[in-house]
Amino acid sequence: MPSLPAPPKIGLLKGLALTLKTALKPATTAQYPHVKPDLPPRTRGVIALMEENCTVCMLCARECPDWCIYIDSRKETVPAPGGGGRMRTRNTLERFAIDFALCMYCGICVEVCPFDALFWSPEFEYSTYSISELIHERDRLRRWMDTVPPPPALEVGAETPGEIETGLDKARKQAEDQISAMLAAQRPAGDTGTDGASAATPAVDEEPHVEAQVDQEVYDQLMADGAPERVARAKAKAHYVRTERTRIKAERTAAEPGSAEA
């Protein structure tokens, strides 16, 4: 009597079921480069350099495990801040380069920088046919700053960092000085007001406080010119504050009893 054929293995049935299940699903092919990938916010693409913050402390180059950061500097003599002191010597950045052919993207240089001169950018499209072109000099590292995303917003109720408060106070003081100088140049010569005191330099405590808002016209113009959104928004806010303060100052000057319009 002939023997019956053996039943199929269970593994074969599972494989056929998986094939049928996969065949009924739509394709999930990524259409790169026509469709850009949705990258995580902390993507490590390329390192950007804020040259103005670099003090040539060499900490990033010393801590780099791959020795792919090259820094050259020179010493120059500068006067003491405020005047009246002896000349001081400081290091000036001559060269800052990163060899991305050696970099392993560990992020140690970004973490150890004490002056916030290095930032991560999510930009990753900088491949080349020559390995020598993977050495990015400081001019190219500076251009990567335009692709660095803005920092995340502070939590509700969190205190503003001291560095930001100091920077805002300094910028506010500079804006007040510029407005005072502009009003002094516009005031006729010899006009000292009713109390005999010069009104060209108003007191700091009388400076108008203006809430920063985005000047939509300036913002749209900058975006049309190709400026990054973060830069365009900052410049539009600064333009709005300057315009409003100038307008308020002009109204106060016109309302004074000793003004020409009174």
mmCIF file of C-alpha atoms in Angstrom:
data_model
loop_
_atom_site.group_PDB
_atom_site.id
_atom_site.type_symbol
_atom_site.label_atom_id
_atom_site.label_comp_id
_atom_site.label_asym_id
_atom_site.label_seq_id
_atom_site.Cartn_x
_atom_site.Cartn_y
_atom_site.Cartn_z
ATOM 1 C CA MET A 1 0.000 0.000 0.000
ATOM 2 C CA PRO A 2 1.511 3.343 -1.045
ATOM 3 C CA SER A 3 2.342 5.772 1.796
ATOM 4 C CA LEU A 4 0.424 9.046 2.074
ATOM 5 C CA PRO A 5 2.305 12.391 1.590
ATOM 6 C CA ALA A 6 3.475 14.089 4.798
ATOM 7 C CA PRO A 7 1.433 17.111 5.914
ATOM 8 C CA PRO A 8 3.087 20.516 5.351
ATOM 9 C CA LYS A 9 5.237 21.897 8.134
ATOM 10 C CA ILE A 10 3.738 24.531 10.395
ATOM 11 C CA GLY A 11 6.634 26.847 9.625
ATOM 12 C CA LEU A 12 5.767 26.855 5.943
ATOM 13 C CA LEU A 13 2.213 27.905 6.715
ATOM 14 C CA LYS A 14 3.439 30.749 8.936
ATOM 15 C CA GLY A 15 5.728 31.969 6.173
ATOM 16 C CA LEU A 16 2.931 31.960 3.622
ATOM 17 C CA ALA A 17 0.645 33.844 6.032
ATOM 18 C CA LEU A 18 3.315 36.519 6.609
ATOM 19 C CA THR A 19 3.869 36.874 2.864
ATOM 20 C CA LEU A 20 0.144 37.329 2.245
ATOM 21 C CA LYS A 21 -0.145 39.857 5.080
ATOM 22 C CA THR A 22 2.776 41.911 3.794
ATOM 23 C CA ALA A 23 1.585 41.842 0.200
ATOM 24 C CA LEU A 24 -1.712 43.498 1.160
ATOM 25 C CA LYS A 25 -0.029 46.455 2.908
ATOM 26 C CA PRO A 26 0.839 49.691 1.017
ATOM 27 C CA ALA A 27 4.484 50.464 0.251
ATOM 28 C CA THR A 28 6.390 52.587 2.802
ATOM 29 C CA THR A 29 9.267 53.725 0.602
ATOM 30 C CA ALA A 30 10.765 57.075 1.697
ATOM 31 C CA GLN A 31 10.807 59.455 -1.274
ATOM 32 C CA TYR A 32 14.146 61.033 -0.342
ATOM 33 C CA PRO A 33 15.520 63.509 -1.463
ATOM 34 C CA HIS A 34 12.231 64.843 -2.832
ATOM 35 C CA VAL A 35 10.611 64.454 0.604
ATOM 36 C CA LYS A 36 12.778 65.470 3.527
ATOM 37 C CA PRO A 37 12.715 63.200 6.588
ATOM 38 C CA ASP A 38 11.078 64.357 9.805
ATOM 39 C CA LEU A 39 14.117 64.509 12.075
ATOM 40 C CA PRO A 40 14.015 64.458 15.886
ATOM 41 C CA PRO A 41 14.633 67.839 17.553
ATOM 42 C CA ARG A 42 18.016 66.731 18.978
ATOM 43 C CA THR A 43 19.432 65.331 15.745
ATOM 44 C CA ARG A 44 23.239 65.458 15.529
ATOM 45 C CA GLY A 45 23.892 66.537 11.970
ATOM 46 C CA VAL A 46 26.744 69.034 11.840
ATOM 47 C CA ILE A 47 28.471 71.290 14.383
ATOM 48 C CA ALA A 48 28.026 75.055 14.012
ATOM 49 C CA LEU A 49 30.353 77.742 15.394
ATOM 50 C CA MET A 50 29.337 81.040 16.983
ATOM 51 C CA GLU A 51 32.674 82.746 16.409
ATOM 52 C CA GLU A 52 31.851 85.783 18.551
ATOM 53 C CA ASN A 53 31.549 83.594 21.670
ATOM 54 C CA CYS A 54 34.819 81.697 21.204
ATOM 55 C CA THR A 55 37.582 82.750 23.616
ATOM 56 C CA VAL A 56 40.201 80.287 22.264
ATOM 57 C CA CYS A 57 40.260 78.397 25.558
ATOM 58 C CA MET A 58 41.144 75.210 23.605
ATOM 59 C CA LEU A 59 38.901 73.130 25.878
ATOM 60 C CA CYS A 60 36.983 71.570 22.984
ATOM 61 C CA ALA A 61 40.179 70.569 21.166
ATOM 62 C CA ARG A 62 41.685 69.017 24.307
ATOM 63 C CA GLU A 63 38.560 67.023 25.167
ATOM 64 C CA CYS A 64 37.925 65.761 21.621
ATOM 65 C CA PRO A 65 38.653 61.992 21.634
ATOM 66 C CA ASP A 66 39.347 61.993 17.875
ATOM 67 C CA TRP A 67 41.537 65.116 17.776
ATOM 68 C CA CYS A 68 39.538 66.429 14.845
ATOM 69 C CA ILE A 69 39.344 70.077 15.979
ATOM 70 C CA TYR A 70 42.105 72.411 14.802
ATOM 71 C CA ILE A 71 42.462 75.835 16.445
ATOM 72 C CA ASP A 72 45.041 78.555 15.768
ATOM 73 C CA SER A 73 45.200 81.881 17.570
ATOM 74 C CA ARG A 74 47.384 84.942 17.935
ATOM 75 C CA LYS A 75 47.979 87.344 20.784
ATOM 76 C CA GLU A 76 47.070 90.993 20.471
ATOM 77 C CA THR A 77 47.234 93.924 22.862
ATOM 78 C CA VAL A 78 44.008 95.778 23.643
ATOM 79 C CA PRO A 79 43.250 98.687 25.970
ATOM 80 C CA ALA A 80 41.632 98.030 29.305
ATOM 81 C CA PRO A 81 37.829 98.279 29.338
ATOM 82 C CA GLY A 82 36.713 101.696 30.528
ATOM 83 C CA GLY A 83 40.128 103.240 29.973
ATOM 84 C CA GLY A 84 42.624 104.322 32.582
ATOM 85 C CA GLY A 85 44.234 100.882 32.993
ATOM 86 C CA ARG A 86 47.239 99.225 31.471
ATOM 87 C CA MET A 87 47.106 97.427 28.148
ATOM 88 C CA ARG A 88 45.957 93.809 28.198
ATOM 89 C CA THR A 89 46.859 90.786 26.091
ATOM 90 C CA ARG A 90 44.197 88.470 24.742
ATOM 91 C CA ASN A 91 43.986 85.577 22.277
ATOM 92 C CA THR A 92 42.302 86.208 18.951
ATOM 93 C CA LEU A 93 40.914 83.340 16.895
ATOM 94 C CA GLU A 94 42.811 82.785 13.653
ATOM 95 C CA ARG A 95 41.536 79.360 12.598
ATOM 96 C CA PHE A 96 38.808 77.007 13.800
ATOM 97 C CA ALA A 97 38.265 73.870 11.740
ATOM 98 C CA ILE A 98 36.571 70.507 12.295
ATOM 99 C CA ASP A 99 37.461 67.405 10.283
ATOM 100 C CA PHE A 100 34.149 65.573 9.891
ATOM 101 C CA ALA A 101 35.980 62.653 8.294
ATOM 102 C CA LEU A 102 37.335 61.891 11.777
ATOM 103 C CA CYS A 103 34.463 63.193 13.916
ATOM 104 C CA MET A 104 32.340 60.493 15.546
ATOM 105 C CA TYR A 105 29.583 62.937 16.587
ATOM 106 C CA CYS A 106 29.942 62.266 20.306
ATOM 107 C CA GLY A 107 29.011 65.860 21.175
ATOM 108 C CA ILE A 108 31.691 66.282 23.861
ATOM 109 C CA CYS A 109 32.951 69.535 22.329
ATOM 110 C CA VAL A 110 29.451 71.029 22.403
ATOM 111 C CA GLU A 111 28.928 69.989 26.027
ATOM 112 C CA VAL A 112 32.268 71.192 27.424
ATOM 113 C CA CYS A 113 32.279 74.608 25.700
ATOM 114 C CA PRO A 114 31.873 77.074 28.607
ATOM 115 C CA PHE A 115 30.868 80.032 26.420
ATOM 116 C CA ASP A 116 28.191 78.499 24.139
ATOM 117 C CA ALA A 117 30.275 78.773 20.972
ATOM 118 C CA LEU A 118 29.401 75.340 19.526
ATOM 119 C CA PHE A 119 25.899 74.132 18.625
ATOM 120 C CA TRP A 120 24.335 71.071 17.036
ATOM 121 C CA SER A 121 22.563 71.576 13.727
ATOM 122 C CA PRO A 122 20.182 68.960 12.235
ATOM 123 C CA GLU A 123 21.623 69.628 8.766
ATOM 124 C CA PHE A 124 23.172 66.423 7.403
ATOM 125 C CA GLU A 125 23.416 67.001 3.658
ATOM 126 C CA TYR A 126 27.083 67.927 3.352
ATOM 127 C CA SER A 127 28.524 64.810 1.716
ATOM 128 C CA THR A 128 31.272 65.268 -0.872
ATOM 129 C CA TYR A 129 33.353 63.283 -3.337
ATOM 130 C CA SER A 130 36.645 64.434 -1.791
ATOM 131 C CA ILE A 131 37.633 63.598 1.771
ATOM 132 C CA SER A 132 39.630 66.823 2.002
ATOM 133 C CA GLU A 133 36.422 68.849 1.646
ATOM 134 C CA LEU A 134 35.099 67.371 4.902
ATOM 135 C CA ILE A 135 37.358 69.770 6.803
ATOM 136 C CA HIS A 136 35.049 72.689 7.526
ATOM 137 C CA GLU A 137 36.832 75.965 8.273
ATOM 138 C CA ARG A 138 35.381 78.621 10.560
ATOM 139 C CA ASP A 139 33.603 80.513 7.760
ATOM 140 C CA ARG A 140 31.665 77.403 6.798
ATOM 141 C CA LEU A 141 31.049 76.473 10.440
ATOM 142 C CA ARG A 142 29.700 79.997 10.972
ATOM 143 C CA ARG A 143 27.213 79.570 8.121
ATOM 144 C CA TRP A 144 25.837 76.427 9.760
ATOM 145 C CA MET A 145 24.497 78.685 12.557
ATOM 146 C CA ASP A 146 21.646 79.668 10.229
ATOM 147 C CA THR A 147 20.375 76.064 10.402
ATOM 148 C CA VAL A 148 20.521 75.731 14.209
ATOM 149 C CA PRO A 149 16.960 75.476 15.598
ATOM 150 C CA PRO A 150 15.921 77.882 18.356
ATOM 151 C CA PRO A 151 16.152 76.635 21.942
ATOM 152 C CA PRO A 152 13.024 75.093 23.458
ATOM 153 C CA ALA A 153 10.717 77.411 25.335
ATOM 154 C CA LEU A 154 11.030 77.673 29.103
ATOM 155 C CA GLU A 155 8.549 75.838 31.262
ATOM 156 C CA VAL A 156 5.644 77.783 32.695
ATOM 157 C CA GLY A 157 6.785 79.589 35.832
ATOM 158 C CA ALA A 158 10.500 79.012 35.217
ATOM 159 C CA GLU A 159 12.919 81.851 35.910
ATOM 160 C CA THR A 160 14.708 83.510 33.018
ATOM 161 C CA PRO A 161 18.414 82.542 32.985
ATOM 162 C CA GLY A 162 20.788 85.188 34.253
ATOM 163 C CA GLU A 163 22.670 85.326 30.957
ATOM 164 C CA ILE A 164 19.474 86.235 29.111
ATOM 165 C CA GLU A 165 18.538 88.875 31.690
ATOM 166 C CA THR A 166 22.001 90.425 31.428
ATOM 167 C CA GLY A 167 21.853 90.434 27.637
ATOM 168 C CA LEU A 168 18.383 91.994 27.620
ATOM 169 C CA ASP A 169 19.459 94.725 30.065
ATOM 170 C CA LYS A 170 22.512 95.505 27.937
ATOM 171 C CA ALA A 171 20.473 95.637 24.734
ATOM 172 C CA ARG A 172 17.841 97.807 26.432
ATOM 173 C CA LYS A 173 20.503 100.236 27.646
ATOM 174 C CA GLN A 174 22.042 100.485 24.179
ATOM 175 C CA ALA A 175 18.629 101.170 22.641
ATOM 176 C CA GLU A 176 17.967 103.890 25.212
ATOM 177 C CA ASP A 177 21.322 105.528 24.480
ATOM 178 C CA GLN A 178 20.637 105.475 20.747
ATOM 179 C CA ILE A 179 17.208 107.068 21.213
ATOM 180 C CA SER A 180 18.650 109.755 23.489
ATOM 181 C CA ALA A 181 21.362 110.581 20.966
ATOM 182 C CA MET A 182 18.817 110.724 18.145
ATOM 183 C CA LEU A 183 16.522 113.076 20.090
ATOM 184 C CA ALA A 184 19.484 115.250 21.030
ATOM 185 C CA ALA A 185 20.397 115.602 17.365
ATOM 186 C CA GLN A 186 16.813 116.521 16.415
ATOM 187 C CA ARG A 187 16.355 119.168 19.164
ATOM 188 C CA PRO A 188 17.220 122.752 18.079
ATOM 189 C CA ALA A 189 20.418 124.223 19.466
ATOM 190 C CA GLY A 190 19.959 126.234 22.655
ATOM 191 C CA ASP A 191 16.589 124.675 23.506
ATOM 192 C CA THR A 192 16.913 123.683 27.152
ATOM 193 C CA GLY A 193 13.248 123.552 28.153
ATOM 194 C CA THR A 194 11.415 125.573 30.804
ATOM 195 C CA ASP A 195 13.502 124.546 33.787
ATOM 196 C CA GLY A 196 16.804 125.578 32.178
ATOM 197 C CA ALA A 197 18.086 122.019 32.210
ATOM 198 C CA SER A 198 18.984 120.200 29.042
ATOM 199 C CA ALA A 199 16.122 118.023 27.895
ATOM 200 C CA ALA A 200 18.136 116.288 25.200
ATOM 201 C CA THR A 201 19.119 113.464 27.533
ATOM 202 C CA PRO A 202 16.024 112.254 29.386
ATOM 203 C CA ALA A 203 16.343 110.235 32.565
ATOM 204 C CA VAL A 204 16.629 106.497 32.230
ATOM 205 C CA ASP A 205 13.622 105.890 34.461
ATOM 206 C CA GLU A 206 11.450 107.857 31.996
ATOM 207 C CA GLU A 207 12.251 105.548 29.106
ATOM 208 C CA PRO A 208 9.046 104.015 27.732
ATOM 209 C CA HIS A 209 8.570 100.300 28.156
ATOM 210 C CA VAL A 210 7.443 98.586 24.966
ATOM 211 C CA GLU A 211 6.339 94.974 24.763
ATOM 212 C CA ALA A 212 8.241 93.293 21.955
ATOM 213 C CA GLN A 213 5.993 92.348 19.053
ATOM 214 C CA VAL A 214 6.739 91.179 15.543
ATOM 215 C CA ASP A 215 6.602 93.839 12.841
ATOM 216 C CA GLN A 216 4.787 91.768 10.238
ATOM 217 C CA GLU A 217 5.877 93.903 7.289
ATOM 218 C CA VAL A 218 9.555 93.673 8.206
ATOM 219 C CA TYR A 219 9.194 89.946 8.965
ATOM 220 C CA ASP A 220 7.590 89.226 5.592
ATOM 221 C CA GLN A 221 10.262 91.230 3.786
ATOM 222 C CA LEU A 222 13.104 89.375 5.525
ATOM 223 C CA MET A 223 11.503 86.007 4.850
ATOM 224 C CA ALA A 224 11.089 86.973 1.188
ATOM 225 C CA ASP A 225 14.797 87.854 1.088
ATOM 226 C CA GLY A 226 15.680 84.351 2.265
ATOM 227 C CA ALA A 227 16.559 85.101 5.904
ATOM 228 C CA PRO A 228 16.122 82.279 8.451
ATOM 229 C CA GLU A 229 12.889 82.407 10.430
ATOM 230 C CA ARG A 230 14.695 82.837 13.761
ATOM 231 C CA VAL A 231 16.737 85.785 12.448
ATOM 232 C CA ALA A 232 13.767 87.385 10.697
ATOM 233 C CA ARG A 233 11.613 87.194 13.833
ATOM 234 C CA ALA A 234 14.340 88.717 16.023
ATOM 235 C CA LYS A 235 14.994 91.590 13.621
ATOM 236 C CA ALA A 236 11.275 92.262 13.216
ATOM 237 C CA LYS A 237 10.842 92.478 16.999
ATOM 238 C CA ALA A 238 13.832 94.810 17.359
ATOM 239 C CA HIS A 239 12.491 97.058 14.596
ATOM 240 C CA TYR A 240 9.079 97.211 16.265
ATOM 241 C CA VAL A 241 10.570 98.172 19.654
ATOM 242 C CA ARG A 242 12.766 100.888 18.135
ATOM 243 C CA THR A 243 9.885 102.338 16.151
ATOM 244 C CA GLU A 244 7.502 102.400 19.119
ATOM 245 C CA ARG A 245 10.039 103.959 21.461
ATOM 246 C CA THR A 246 10.863 106.648 18.939
ATOM 247 C CA ARG A 247 7.171 107.418 18.486
ATOM 248 C CA ILE A 248 6.515 107.606 22.239
ATOM 249 C CA LYS A 249 9.576 109.806 22.748
ATOM 250 C CA ALA A 250 8.428 112.145 19.998
ATOM 251 C CA GLU A 251 4.952 112.406 21.542
ATOM 252 C CA ARG A 252 6.396 113.186 24.968
ATOM 253 C CA THR A 253 8.705 115.818 23.507
ATOM 254 C CA ALA A 254 5.830 117.464 21.629
ATOM 255 C CA ALA A 255 3.695 117.515 24.787
ATOM 256 C CA GLU A 256 6.330 119.323 26.878
ATOM 257 C CA PRO A 257 5.434 122.989 27.742
ATOM 258 C CA GLY A 258 8.745 124.311 26.414
ATOM 259 C CA SER A 259 8.541 122.519 23.077
ATOM 260 C CA ALA A 260 8.187 124.385 19.819
ATOM 261 C CA GLU A 261 4.678 123.020 19.242
ATOM 262 C CA ALA A 262 3.336 124.076 22.635
#
